[in-house]
């Protein structure tokens, strides 16, 4: 097992290995594990630091400034500036996500294969299912236990029952969770079975090397083959990694295309076809305290509207984020803060049909994306049903948070009016993006895809892509387990090609 | 590094954003924010820092004059500061600027360990009974 902290690398570091994996999130950790277990020498490069549970920051500011890319203030540019959240640490976003686990839905896989039949053989359903079974067992995926759910999750169940909507305790990758509600800041107890403490730990146990706090900048090509990665450690030392067999990109659907574009590897629709799940949320006040910062962070979900492109989740914010979401400024805000224990927030993740694009401008990833009219319609429908659920669960008042619409709502009739006549401007809605896909999609046709069905770049030998940028479409569900399963497939194809 | 006027105005805006919530929670003005500002300056993205600077100048210098006060934000009394914050939401672009100040204020306020402890301890008994 080997870990090199980039902060301590002040002089040139030069390594030769079989495979270089760029990115240590769910995709990179899974690929590294699969490769290392098969005996390959692997070096994983991660731009962010390695956080140990005892170092988890207690405040949202501490967590966001240390562990989130751009402190969570990266925004997509378009008709509405929408923040998109990405982790920048060992484990990628998995140490700071809500630990929500979904298997790849069969209907999504069917749609991928219908659009490109070559994927049926390249990503066989049975192989994906078997990999998912193994990954879920390793990560301890199980439904949230009622004992740690907390009121916010139990109230969501109550609201969904009242409306006759299918719902369930969220399946999460945790072990021994006590419901401290700290998932989004990094679990201080080490209960979350994120990629860093499971899959990456396995890779390291099988001889892989991790370079944290090292930024990969250049993919060096020679004779049409990628064979070297150059970068810089946080300590200032230049880093050179020579890959005998493969370079695997697993830096996310935003950073992977940006890295390709920075290196002028522009073949195919690289950066195009950006897809995502923008989410909107609705707050409500209950007579009794609900203390939304307690209990499993996102321990309950409504699944009954998934085919409509909507999925609801109970949210578990830190005090900071909850306070920023409350109405008012000055004295009004102070009164709301004193009353915070009574407020609850639920979110709707929307499977957006709009597509955006990732570009690299002045060395930085720039994302453009504007929700379509139909996506905004889904925002409205999601807020309406969330509001109805919350009122049915006992809320005295709900705040849809829509600019240009009634700020305080107490009746389902007003919520119905929001769905029918609410603003059509995306900028009227407070939303955020967490899941991103499709910017280097896989396929047989090099004109419409960046990598082949076996994950190899169409034009650059030795270069592979393992993360959600290869997904042909978004999923409509939380993607970390499908990302891991697909990345494991990628690693198997790399191994097969190297033998 | 902000100018003296800018730093003073920025601090006045944050103080006014969260005055005294009561119930054992301190007012923003009672907190020592020096460590927060050091970390904010070193780790916040340039977009957020720029947004805060814009909000400071526009809400702290321009908005009071536009709203009929004859001085800058930092020189107003508490009541007038609250009036400026509330009415600024109706100025062009005012809601976005207020959102930036509100976000930074919440970051700074709940970064304080004592605030976290007091806020988390409130209403605990009622919730436990509710479970």
XYZ file of C-alpha atoms in Angstrom:
630
model
C 0.000 0.000 0.000
C 1.381 3.381 -0.988
C 0.146 6.926 -0.635
C 2.113 9.958 -1.692
C 0.741 13.254 -0.357
C 1.275 15.894 -3.023
C 1.705 18.594 -0.411
C 5.006 16.959 0.511
C 6.245 16.592 -3.081
C 8.542 19.560 -3.548
C 10.891 18.033 -6.100
C 10.401 16.155 -9.367
C 8.529 12.864 -9.057
C 8.891 10.380 -11.917
C 7.083 7.019 -11.870
C 6.587 4.225 -14.359
C 3.537 1.993 -14.060
C 1.181 -0.169 -16.110
C -1.916 2.016 -15.818
C -2.429 5.615 -14.716
C -5.946 6.384 -13.455
C -6.849 10.079 -13.316
C -9.465 10.688 -10.632
C -10.206 8.730 -7.438
C -13.999 9.028 -7.293
C -16.421 6.129 -7.732
C -15.189 5.508 -11.296
C -11.457 5.876 -10.683
C -11.460 3.902 -7.434
C -13.436 1.067 -8.991
C -11.229 0.914 -12.078
C -8.085 0.971 -9.919
C -9.441 -1.805 -7.713
C -10.319 -4.038 -10.640
C -6.954 -3.462 -12.289
C -4.880 -3.881 -9.119
C -6.712 -7.044 -8.106
C -5.792 -8.514 -11.492
C -2.122 -7.796 -10.835
C -1.635 -4.594 -12.828
C 0.600 -1.865 -11.421
C -1.653 1.154 -10.959
C -1.066 4.791 -10.034
C -4.161 6.857 -9.121
C -3.853 10.637 -9.426
C -6.237 12.796 -7.380
C -6.363 16.578 -7.431
C -7.804 16.920 -3.931
C -6.655 15.989 -0.425
C -7.206 12.776 1.504
C -9.712 13.362 4.293
C -9.726 11.031 7.245
C -12.944 10.849 9.311
C -11.353 12.563 12.306
C -10.477 15.499 10.030
C -14.056 16.027 8.765
C -14.782 19.748 9.187
C -17.580 20.474 11.690
C -19.068 23.414 9.758
C -20.433 23.639 6.227
C -17.967 26.414 5.445
C -15.065 24.246 6.549
C -16.302 21.328 4.458
C -17.184 23.297 1.371
C -13.990 25.317 1.349
C -11.793 22.230 1.734
C -13.665 19.442 -0.002
C -15.930 20.927 -2.682
C -14.648 22.167 -6.014
C -14.828 25.966 -5.995
C -16.464 25.776 -2.567
C -19.647 24.496 -4.209
C -19.932 27.753 -6.143
C -19.218 26.390 -9.635
C -22.129 27.383 -11.835
C -23.421 26.351 -15.234
C -23.900 29.335 -17.502
C -27.164 29.789 -19.353
C -30.570 31.321 -18.847
C -30.101 30.713 -15.119
C -26.777 30.360 -13.315
C -27.238 27.014 -11.555
C -24.578 25.745 -9.136
C -23.198 22.279 -9.753
C -21.627 20.409 -6.888
C -18.527 18.264 -7.181
C -16.190 16.899 -4.559
C -12.479 17.601 -4.887
C -10.902 15.052 -2.612
C -9.784 11.438 -2.479
C -12.968 9.485 -3.193
C -14.312 12.236 -5.471
C -17.843 13.236 -4.516
C -18.570 9.960 -2.733
C -17.359 11.075 0.741
C -19.674 14.114 0.589
C -22.739 12.719 -1.172
C -25.974 11.551 0.462
C -24.857 7.877 0.215
C -27.881 7.116 -1.982
C -27.525 3.913 -3.984
C -29.523 2.867 -7.015
C -28.834 0.058 -9.440
C -28.763 0.962 -13.137
C -32.456 0.883 -14.134
C -33.189 -1.753 -16.762
C -35.295 0.676 -18.805
C -32.319 3.056 -19.068
C -30.040 0.240 -20.275
C -32.694 -0.834 -22.791
C -32.851 2.712 -24.153
C -29.042 2.839 -24.482
C -29.046 -0.424 -26.441
C -31.971 0.651 -28.612
C -30.052 3.780 -29.606
C -26.796 1.894 -30.223
C -27.182 -1.906 -30.464
C -23.417 -2.387 -30.124
C -23.790 -1.567 -26.416
C -25.808 -4.740 -25.844
C -22.610 -6.795 -26.257
C -20.227 -4.144 -24.946
C -22.115 -3.643 -21.672
C -23.978 -6.925 -21.139
C -26.818 -6.594 -18.652
C -25.840 -9.780 -16.826
C -22.269 -8.558 -16.342
C -23.483 -5.206 -15.036
C -25.869 -6.932 -12.637
C -23.172 -9.271 -11.332
C -20.767 -6.371 -10.850
C -23.477 -4.381 -9.096
C -24.189 -7.277 -6.722
C -20.511 -7.491 -5.826
C -20.129 -3.725 -5.399
C -23.248 -3.407 -3.261
C -21.989 -6.175 -0.999
C -18.597 -4.457 -0.656
C -20.204 -1.109 0.113
C -22.761 -2.512 2.550
C -25.730 -1.100 0.656
C -28.950 -1.492 2.654
C -32.203 0.400 3.312
C -32.069 3.143 5.941
C -33.051 1.741 9.312
C -36.042 3.444 10.990
C -34.003 3.865 14.177
C -31.658 6.353 12.484
C -34.121 7.937 10.037
C -35.150 10.935 12.141
C -38.404 12.840 11.784
C -37.647 14.418 8.410
C -37.530 11.016 6.715
C -40.526 9.586 8.550
C -42.591 12.659 7.623
C -41.769 12.106 3.948
C -43.130 8.585 4.211
C -46.273 9.998 5.822
C -46.721 12.597 3.069
C -46.177 10.069 0.276
C -48.676 7.679 1.837
C -51.252 10.457 1.993
C -50.869 11.051 -1.746
C -50.638 7.360 -2.629
C -47.114 7.653 -4.027
C -44.616 4.778 -3.973
C -41.792 5.487 -1.532
C -39.116 3.668 0.424
C -36.262 4.118 2.865
C -33.251 5.053 0.784
C -30.734 2.290 0.114
C -27.408 3.691 1.336
C -23.766 2.642 1.515
C -23.220 3.031 5.247
C -22.132 0.762 8.063
C -23.127 1.511 11.637
C -24.743 4.860 10.775
C -26.168 6.639 13.810
C -28.015 9.321 11.839
C -25.788 12.262 12.680
C -26.860 13.990 9.445
C -23.323 14.895 8.421
C -23.089 13.039 5.084
C -22.662 16.183 3.005
C -19.657 17.354 5.062
C -17.865 14.009 5.158
C -18.873 11.483 7.821
C -16.871 12.288 10.990
C -17.424 8.751 12.285
C -16.237 6.856 9.203
C -19.634 5.177 8.805
C -20.090 6.049 5.154
C -18.658 3.369 2.900
C -17.511 5.813 0.263
C -15.135 4.937 -2.554
C -12.037 6.068 -0.655
C -12.508 3.741 2.320
C -13.717 0.734 0.322
C -12.779 0.413 -3.334
C -9.690 2.602 -3.275
C -8.569 0.976 -0.030
C -8.858 -2.395 -1.799
C -6.795 -1.084 -4.710
C -4.104 0.171 -2.345
C -4.115 -3.148 -0.504
C -3.402 -4.796 -3.855
C -0.387 -2.609 -4.505
C -1.821 0.491 -6.198
C -0.220 3.857 -5.489
C -2.275 6.965 -4.714
C -0.994 10.457 -5.418
C -3.265 12.946 -3.652
C -3.096 16.723 -4.128
C -1.610 16.266 -7.580
C -3.176 17.959 -10.599
C -2.882 16.087 -13.899
C -2.471 18.634 -16.658
C -0.940 17.083 -19.733
C -1.552 13.839 -21.582
C 1.612 13.309 -23.578
C 1.148 11.535 -26.901
C 3.714 10.024 -29.184
C 2.867 8.497 -32.546
C -0.859 8.665 -31.847
C -0.512 6.892 -28.526
C -1.007 8.368 -25.066
C 1.722 7.132 -22.784
C 2.489 9.749 -20.195
C 0.707 12.075 -17.776
C 2.387 15.217 -16.512
C 1.171 17.385 -13.675
C 2.124 19.254 -10.572
C 1.945 18.413 -6.900
C 0.591 20.861 -4.354
C 4.049 21.015 -2.847
C 5.296 22.456 -6.136
C 7.117 19.429 -7.547
C 6.527 18.455 -11.174
C 5.054 14.970 -11.589
C 5.652 12.678 -14.554
C 3.855 9.333 -14.814
C 4.714 6.925 -17.605
C 1.992 4.375 -18.393
C 3.139 1.202 -20.133
C -0.354 0.054 -21.062
C -3.109 2.584 -20.482
C -4.225 5.964 -19.186
C -7.748 5.790 -17.767
C -9.639 9.069 -17.367
C -12.104 9.051 -14.466
C -12.271 12.696 -13.496
C -16.060 13.231 -13.937
C -18.340 14.310 -16.761
C -17.079 17.878 -16.365
C -13.357 17.488 -15.690
C -12.663 14.607 -18.112
C -13.792 16.463 -21.263
C -12.115 19.626 -19.992
C -8.822 17.728 -19.656
C -9.194 16.322 -23.163
C -9.941 19.743 -24.615
C -7.016 21.329 -22.771
C -4.812 18.711 -24.410
C -6.335 19.352 -27.837
C -7.817 15.871 -28.002
C -10.920 17.208 -29.655
C -12.052 14.328 -31.790
C -15.783 13.575 -31.743
C -18.429 15.330 -29.657
C -16.118 15.825 -26.689
C -17.778 18.109 -24.134
C -21.112 18.006 -25.961
C -24.242 16.148 -24.852
C -23.881 17.329 -21.233
C -26.837 15.924 -19.299
C -27.745 16.289 -15.666
C -30.313 16.128 -12.894
C -31.084 19.653 -11.713
C -32.902 19.648 -8.396
C -35.362 22.061 -6.820
C -36.399 22.099 -3.196
C -39.340 23.177 -1.078
C -39.234 24.229 2.565
C -42.019 23.926 5.070
C -42.698 24.788 8.700
C -44.082 22.301 11.195
C -45.653 23.153 14.540
C -43.428 20.648 16.373
C -39.637 20.807 15.941
C -38.363 18.524 13.179
C -34.630 19.373 13.446
C -33.829 18.504 9.852
C -30.105 18.373 10.558
C -30.640 15.195 12.552
C -31.280 11.696 11.228
C -29.947 9.946 8.128
C -29.051 12.742 5.717
C -31.193 11.600 2.788
C -32.864 8.601 4.319
C -36.155 8.455 2.423
C -37.196 8.830 -1.207
C -40.320 8.855 -3.326
C -39.895 6.559 -6.330
C -43.397 6.607 -7.770
C -42.761 9.405 -10.271
C -39.438 8.158 -11.668
C -40.960 7.415 -15.078
C -42.052 11.061 -15.221
C -38.445 12.103 -14.678
C -38.979 13.088 -11.043
C -37.488 11.633 -7.890
C -38.034 13.120 -4.440
C -35.579 12.954 -1.564
C -35.693 14.094 2.025
C -32.798 16.513 2.471
C -30.518 16.828 5.443
C -28.707 20.128 5.401
C -26.234 21.482 7.837
C -27.488 24.522 9.784
C -25.669 26.865 7.394
C -27.413 25.691 4.259
C -30.783 25.504 5.978
C -30.419 29.070 7.280
C -29.423 30.351 3.831
C -32.548 28.665 2.426
C -34.883 30.388 4.928
C -36.862 33.452 3.960
C -35.893 37.005 4.828
C -32.911 39.206 5.570
C -31.866 41.084 8.697
C -34.300 40.858 11.596
C -36.627 38.568 9.621
C -33.751 36.173 8.980
C -32.708 36.274 12.633
C -36.249 35.333 13.659
C -36.206 32.467 11.121
C -32.869 31.239 12.496
C -34.296 31.166 16.005
C -37.145 29.066 14.585
C -34.936 26.789 12.461
C -35.758 23.580 14.311
C -39.290 23.710 12.865
C -38.238 23.869 9.227
C -37.851 21.034 6.778
C -36.624 20.881 3.190
C -37.367 18.216 0.596
C -35.905 18.060 -2.892
C -37.007 16.942 -6.349
C -34.339 15.665 -8.723
C -35.376 16.205 -12.326
C -34.182 14.068 -15.215
C -33.616 17.020 -17.531
C -34.083 16.619 -21.259
C -32.005 19.723 -22.073
C -28.393 19.220 -23.079
C -25.459 21.458 -22.434
C -21.778 21.571 -23.190
C -18.429 21.559 -21.394
C -15.673 23.766 -22.762
C -12.192 24.536 -21.558
C -11.552 28.267 -21.348
C -8.297 29.618 -19.955
C -7.571 26.222 -18.472
C -10.865 25.947 -16.604
C -13.951 23.863 -17.284
C -16.883 26.029 -18.314
C -20.327 24.416 -18.505
C -23.242 25.869 -20.420
C -26.726 24.494 -19.796
C -30.261 25.880 -19.840
C -33.232 23.811 -18.642
C -35.820 23.362 -21.390
C -39.450 24.491 -21.087
C -40.380 20.899 -20.284
C -37.712 20.727 -17.594
C -39.143 23.873 -15.996
C -42.575 22.280 -16.191
C -41.122 19.355 -14.221
C -39.707 21.823 -11.662
C -43.238 23.146 -11.184
C -44.815 19.708 -10.993
C -42.172 18.529 -8.544
C -42.678 21.541 -6.289
C -46.447 21.114 -6.398
C -46.353 17.473 -5.333
C -43.634 18.067 -2.731
C -45.794 20.849 -1.285
C -48.897 18.670 -1.234
C -46.940 15.921 0.489
C -45.564 18.317 3.067
C -48.965 19.843 3.832
C -50.427 16.336 4.092
C -47.634 15.436 6.534
C -48.641 18.321 8.773
C -46.751 21.417 7.595
C -48.456 24.700 8.504
C -46.993 26.532 5.537
C -44.638 25.722 2.661
C -42.221 27.946 0.753
C -41.766 26.873 -2.873
C -38.903 29.358 -3.246
C -40.067 30.485 -6.705
C -39.384 34.113 -7.577
C -42.540 35.749 -8.885
C -44.901 33.341 -7.114
C -46.558 33.324 -3.696
C -43.766 32.888 -1.144
C -45.998 31.361 1.546
C -48.466 28.645 0.572
C -50.968 26.913 2.814
C -53.346 25.245 0.375
C -53.053 22.553 -2.323
C -55.070 24.805 -4.640
C -52.276 27.379 -4.690
C -49.763 24.607 -5.384
C -51.910 23.406 -8.289
C -51.810 26.966 -9.591
C -48.009 26.884 -9.338
C -47.891 23.832 -11.578
C -50.325 25.322 -14.110
C -49.343 28.984 -14.116
C -45.982 29.267 -12.353
C -43.110 31.171 -13.979
C -41.628 29.621 -17.106
C -38.206 31.283 -16.649
C -35.570 28.870 -15.317
C -34.090 31.774 -13.342
C -37.248 31.939 -11.206
C -36.314 28.632 -9.548
C -33.648 27.964 -6.943
C -31.956 24.837 -8.183
C -28.684 22.929 -8.028
C -27.101 20.189 -10.118
C -25.463 17.108 -8.664
C -25.342 14.328 -11.291
C -23.713 14.840 -14.691
C -23.302 12.594 -17.718
C -22.657 12.143 -21.397
C -19.823 14.489 -22.354
C -17.564 11.778 -23.864
C -20.214 9.279 -24.693
C -19.494 5.778 -25.880
C -20.632 4.314 -29.154
C -19.675 2.627 -32.365
C -19.794 5.705 -34.580
C -16.739 7.963 -34.153
C -18.738 10.928 -35.456
C -21.240 10.732 -32.610
C -19.131 9.288 -29.803
C -15.756 9.869 -28.167
C -14.941 6.349 -26.976
C -15.668 2.982 -28.512
C -18.092 0.552 -26.880
C -15.043 -0.981 -25.141
C -14.188 2.441 -23.580
C -11.122 3.039 -25.777
C -10.778 6.466 -27.306
C -11.686 6.342 -30.981
C -8.478 7.998 -32.128
C -5.873 7.992 -29.354
C -4.422 4.595 -28.511
C -3.757 3.861 -24.877
C -6.447 6.306 -23.714
C -9.602 5.042 -22.005
C -12.519 6.765 -20.246
C -14.282 5.110 -17.308
C -16.558 7.739 -15.732
C -20.117 8.944 -16.336
C -19.020 11.009 -19.301
C -19.303 7.807 -21.374
C -22.973 7.289 -20.426
C -25.154 7.796 -23.510
C -27.873 9.436 -21.402
C -28.708 10.538 -17.881
C -30.226 7.950 -15.540
C -32.992 9.689 -13.617
C -31.602 8.118 -10.435
C -28.543 8.594 -8.223
C -25.630 7.323 -10.292
C -22.782 6.276 -8.004
C -23.390 2.506 -8.184
C -23.980 2.463 -11.989
C -20.826 4.570 -12.384
C -18.879 1.991 -10.382
C -20.331 -0.951 -12.336
C -19.561 0.654 -15.694
C -16.054 1.600 -14.539
C -15.439 -2.010 -13.518
C -16.453 -3.043 -17.047
C -13.991 -0.506 -18.412
C -11.175 -1.905 -16.271
C -11.938 -5.416 -17.499
C -11.698 -4.203 -21.113
C -8.374 -2.529 -20.332
C -7.055 -5.753 -18.844
C -8.254 -7.772 -21.819
C -6.524 -5.392 -24.206
C -3.260 -5.495 -22.248
C -2.999 -9.250 -22.182
C -7.188 42.654 0.477
C -10.237 44.957 0.792
C -9.834 48.651 1.494
C -10.633 49.884 5.020
C -13.946 51.338 3.879
C -14.831 48.149 2.075
C -13.961 45.902 5.029
C -15.943 48.115 7.403
C -18.967 48.155 5.100
C -18.777 44.398 4.504
C -18.698 43.753 8.259
C -21.639 46.120 8.786
C -23.657 44.259 6.138
C -22.958 40.916 7.784
C -23.791 42.278 11.241
C -27.108 43.579 9.934
C -27.917 40.367 8.055
C -28.090 38.346 11.299
C -28.747 40.708 14.227
C -29.763 38.964 17.453
C -31.825 35.794 16.890
C -32.401 35.480 20.645
C -32.976 32.163 22.393
C -29.349 32.059 23.483
C -27.991 32.577 19.989
C -25.522 35.472 19.723
C -25.754 38.298 17.241
C -23.363 38.191 14.298
C -21.650 41.323 15.632
C -20.642 39.459 18.791
C -18.542 36.906 16.888
C -14.810 37.139 16.213
C -14.678 36.617 12.466
C -10.955 37.138 11.866
C -10.187 33.428 11.358
C -13.191 33.070 9.073
C -12.073 35.918 6.826
C -8.568 34.492 6.571
C -9.931 31.158 5.379
C -12.533 32.805 3.174
C -9.874 34.888 1.440
C -7.626 31.900 0.864
C -10.219 29.321 -0.181
C -13.344 30.959 -1.617
C -13.523 30.922 -5.401
C -12.909 34.215 -7.167
C -16.528 34.308 -8.332
C -17.833 34.368 -4.760
C -15.208 36.867 -3.599
C -16.049 39.112 -6.538
C -19.767 38.759 -5.807
C -19.223 39.791 -2.207
C -17.162 42.813 -3.226
C -19.851 43.873 -5.691
C -22.540 43.405 -3.041
C -20.506 45.393 -0.520
C -20.109 48.398 -2.793
C -23.599 48.357 -4.249
C -25.548 47.540 -1.083
C -23.204 49.330 1.278
C -22.493 52.505 -0.649
C -25.075 52.954 -3.393
C -28.270 51.405 -2.004
C -28.598 53.625 1.116
C -28.381 56.738 -1.062
C -30.860 55.397 -3.604
C -33.250 54.512 -0.776
C -33.150 58.009 0.699
C -30.533 57.769 3.435
C -27.867 60.429 3.325
C -24.933 58.320 4.385
C -23.311 54.955 3.817
C -24.493 51.676 5.307
C -21.865 51.448 8.037
C -22.909 54.829 9.461
C -26.618 53.953 9.725
C -28.286 52.895 12.969
C -29.624 49.346 13.350
C -33.161 50.192 12.291
C -32.049 51.996 9.154
C -29.687 49.151 8.230
C -32.547 46.659 8.449
C -34.695 48.976 6.330
C -31.998 49.150 3.628
C -31.564 45.381 3.540
C -35.294 44.731 3.196
C -35.896 47.381 0.558
C -32.781 46.519 -1.440
C -34.510 43.335 -2.562
C -36.721 45.509 -4.767
C -33.820 47.278 -6.486
C -32.597 45.910 -9.838
C -30.263 42.994 -9.101
C -30.738 43.581 -5.386
C -32.073 40.107 -4.591
C -28.993 38.427 -6.098
C -26.628 40.711 -4.161
C -28.537 40.084 -0.933
C -28.315 36.358 -1.565
C -24.520 36.584 -1.734
C -24.342 38.524 1.535
C -26.833 36.158 3.164
C -24.853 33.098 2.074
C -21.536 34.477 3.328
C -23.212 35.620 6.551
C -24.594 32.123 7.150
C -21.167 30.600 6.415
C -19.544 32.957 8.919
C -22.252 32.642 11.578
C -22.439 28.859 11.688
C -18.679 28.480 11.362
C -18.597 29.522 15.013
C -18.464 26.447 17.255
C -20.561 28.072 19.991
C -23.322 29.030 17.561
C -23.397 25.454 16.248
C -23.620 24.048 19.755
C -26.384 26.399 20.919
C -28.447 26.012 17.739
C -28.210 22.226 17.786
C -29.154 21.995 21.444
C -32.345 24.047 21.081
C -35.678 22.190 21.063
C -33.916 18.867 21.491
C -36.326 17.616 24.155
C -39.379 18.369 22.044
C -37.949 16.447 19.107
C -37.014 13.446 21.163
C -40.564 13.375 22.496
C -41.823 13.676 18.936
C -39.917 10.576 17.909
